[in-house]
PDB file of C-alpha atoms in Angstrom:
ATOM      1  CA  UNK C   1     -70.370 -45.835  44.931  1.00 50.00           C
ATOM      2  CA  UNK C   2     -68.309 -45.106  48.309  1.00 63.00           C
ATOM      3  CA  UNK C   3     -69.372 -45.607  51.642  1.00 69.00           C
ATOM      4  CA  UNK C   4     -67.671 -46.826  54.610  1.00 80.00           C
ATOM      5  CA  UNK C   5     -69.839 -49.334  56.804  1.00 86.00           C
ATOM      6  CA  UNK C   6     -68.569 -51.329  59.921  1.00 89.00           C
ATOM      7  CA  UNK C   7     -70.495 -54.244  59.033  1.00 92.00           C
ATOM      8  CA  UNK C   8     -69.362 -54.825  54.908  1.00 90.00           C
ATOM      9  CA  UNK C   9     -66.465 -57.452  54.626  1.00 91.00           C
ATOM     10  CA  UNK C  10     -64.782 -56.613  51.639  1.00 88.00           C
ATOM     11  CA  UNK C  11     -63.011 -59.465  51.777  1.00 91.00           C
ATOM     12  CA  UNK C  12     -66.374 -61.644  50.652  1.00 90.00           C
ATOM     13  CA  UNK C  13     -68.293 -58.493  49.509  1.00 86.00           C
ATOM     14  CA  UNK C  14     -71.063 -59.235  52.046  1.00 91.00           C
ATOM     15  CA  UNK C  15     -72.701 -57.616  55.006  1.00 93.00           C
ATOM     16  CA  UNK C  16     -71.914 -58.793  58.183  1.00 94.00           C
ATOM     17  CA  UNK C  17     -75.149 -57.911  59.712  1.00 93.00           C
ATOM     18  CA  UNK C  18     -77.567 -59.062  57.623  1.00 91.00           C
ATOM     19  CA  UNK C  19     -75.618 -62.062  56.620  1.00 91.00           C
ATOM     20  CA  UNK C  20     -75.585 -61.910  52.706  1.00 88.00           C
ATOM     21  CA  UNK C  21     -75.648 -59.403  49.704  1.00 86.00           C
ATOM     22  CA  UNK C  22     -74.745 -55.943  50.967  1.00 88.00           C
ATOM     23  CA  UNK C  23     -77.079 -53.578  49.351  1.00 84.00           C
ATOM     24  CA  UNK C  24     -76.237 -50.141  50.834  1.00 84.00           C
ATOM     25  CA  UNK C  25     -80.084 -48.541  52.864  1.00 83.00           C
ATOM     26  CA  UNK C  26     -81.949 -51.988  52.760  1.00 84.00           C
ATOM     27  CA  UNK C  27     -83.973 -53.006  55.008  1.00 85.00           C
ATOM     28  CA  UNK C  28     -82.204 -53.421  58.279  1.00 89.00           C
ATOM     29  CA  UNK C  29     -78.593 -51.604  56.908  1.00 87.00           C
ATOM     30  CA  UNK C  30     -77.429 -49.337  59.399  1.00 83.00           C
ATOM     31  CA  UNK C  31     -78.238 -46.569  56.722  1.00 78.00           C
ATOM     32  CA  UNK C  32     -81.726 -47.520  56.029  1.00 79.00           C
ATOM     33  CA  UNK C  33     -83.805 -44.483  56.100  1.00 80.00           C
ATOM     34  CA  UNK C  34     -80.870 -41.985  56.116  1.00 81.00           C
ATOM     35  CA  UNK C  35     -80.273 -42.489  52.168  1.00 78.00           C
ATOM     36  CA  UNK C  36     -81.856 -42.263  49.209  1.00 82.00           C
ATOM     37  CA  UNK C  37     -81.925 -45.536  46.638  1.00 81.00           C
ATOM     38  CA  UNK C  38     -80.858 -45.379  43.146  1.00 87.00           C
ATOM     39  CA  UNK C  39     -83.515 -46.818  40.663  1.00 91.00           C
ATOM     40  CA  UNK C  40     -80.733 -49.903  40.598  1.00 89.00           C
ATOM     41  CA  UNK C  41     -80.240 -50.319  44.088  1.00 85.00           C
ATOM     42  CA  UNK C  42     -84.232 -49.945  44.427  1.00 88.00           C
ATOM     43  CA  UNK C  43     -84.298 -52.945  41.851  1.00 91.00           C
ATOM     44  CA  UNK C  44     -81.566 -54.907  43.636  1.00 88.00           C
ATOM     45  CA  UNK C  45     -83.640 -54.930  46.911  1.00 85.00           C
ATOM     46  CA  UNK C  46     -86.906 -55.526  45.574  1.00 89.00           C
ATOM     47  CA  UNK C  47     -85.456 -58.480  43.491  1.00 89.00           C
ATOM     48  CA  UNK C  48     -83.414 -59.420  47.048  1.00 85.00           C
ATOM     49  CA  UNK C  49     -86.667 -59.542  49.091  1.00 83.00           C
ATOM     50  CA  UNK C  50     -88.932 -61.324  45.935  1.00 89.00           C
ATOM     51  CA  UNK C  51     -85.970 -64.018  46.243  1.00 85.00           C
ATOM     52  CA  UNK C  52     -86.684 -64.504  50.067  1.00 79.00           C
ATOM     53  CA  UNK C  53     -90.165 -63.948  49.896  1.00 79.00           C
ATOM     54  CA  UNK C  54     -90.761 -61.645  51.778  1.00 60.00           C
ATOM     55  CA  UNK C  55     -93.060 -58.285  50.864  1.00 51.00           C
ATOM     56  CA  UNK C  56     -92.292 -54.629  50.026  1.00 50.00           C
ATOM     57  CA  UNK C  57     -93.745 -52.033  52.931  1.00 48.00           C
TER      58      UNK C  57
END
């Protein structure tokens, strides 16, 4: 996958604005809503949000 993103810090592979696992067009990315998820990376952030408990929309 490639994508450039202001907020990723490749230096500890996290998101700088959502302060933890970047997950490119989750909730609150900068590119949520403008791309469409994988069947992974729709896995990854439903397991991300089950983990903080918080629900799907």
């Amino acid at each position: 996958m490639t994508f450039a993103c202001i907020n990723y810090d490749a230096n500890d592979d996290c998101c700088r604005k959502l302060g933890g696992e970047c997950i490119p067009g989750r909730r609150g990315c900068v590119l949520d809503g403008q791309v469409t998820l994988s069947d992974e990376l729709r896995r990854r952030v439903d397991e991300l949000e089950k983990k903080q408990g918080k629900s799907k929309d």
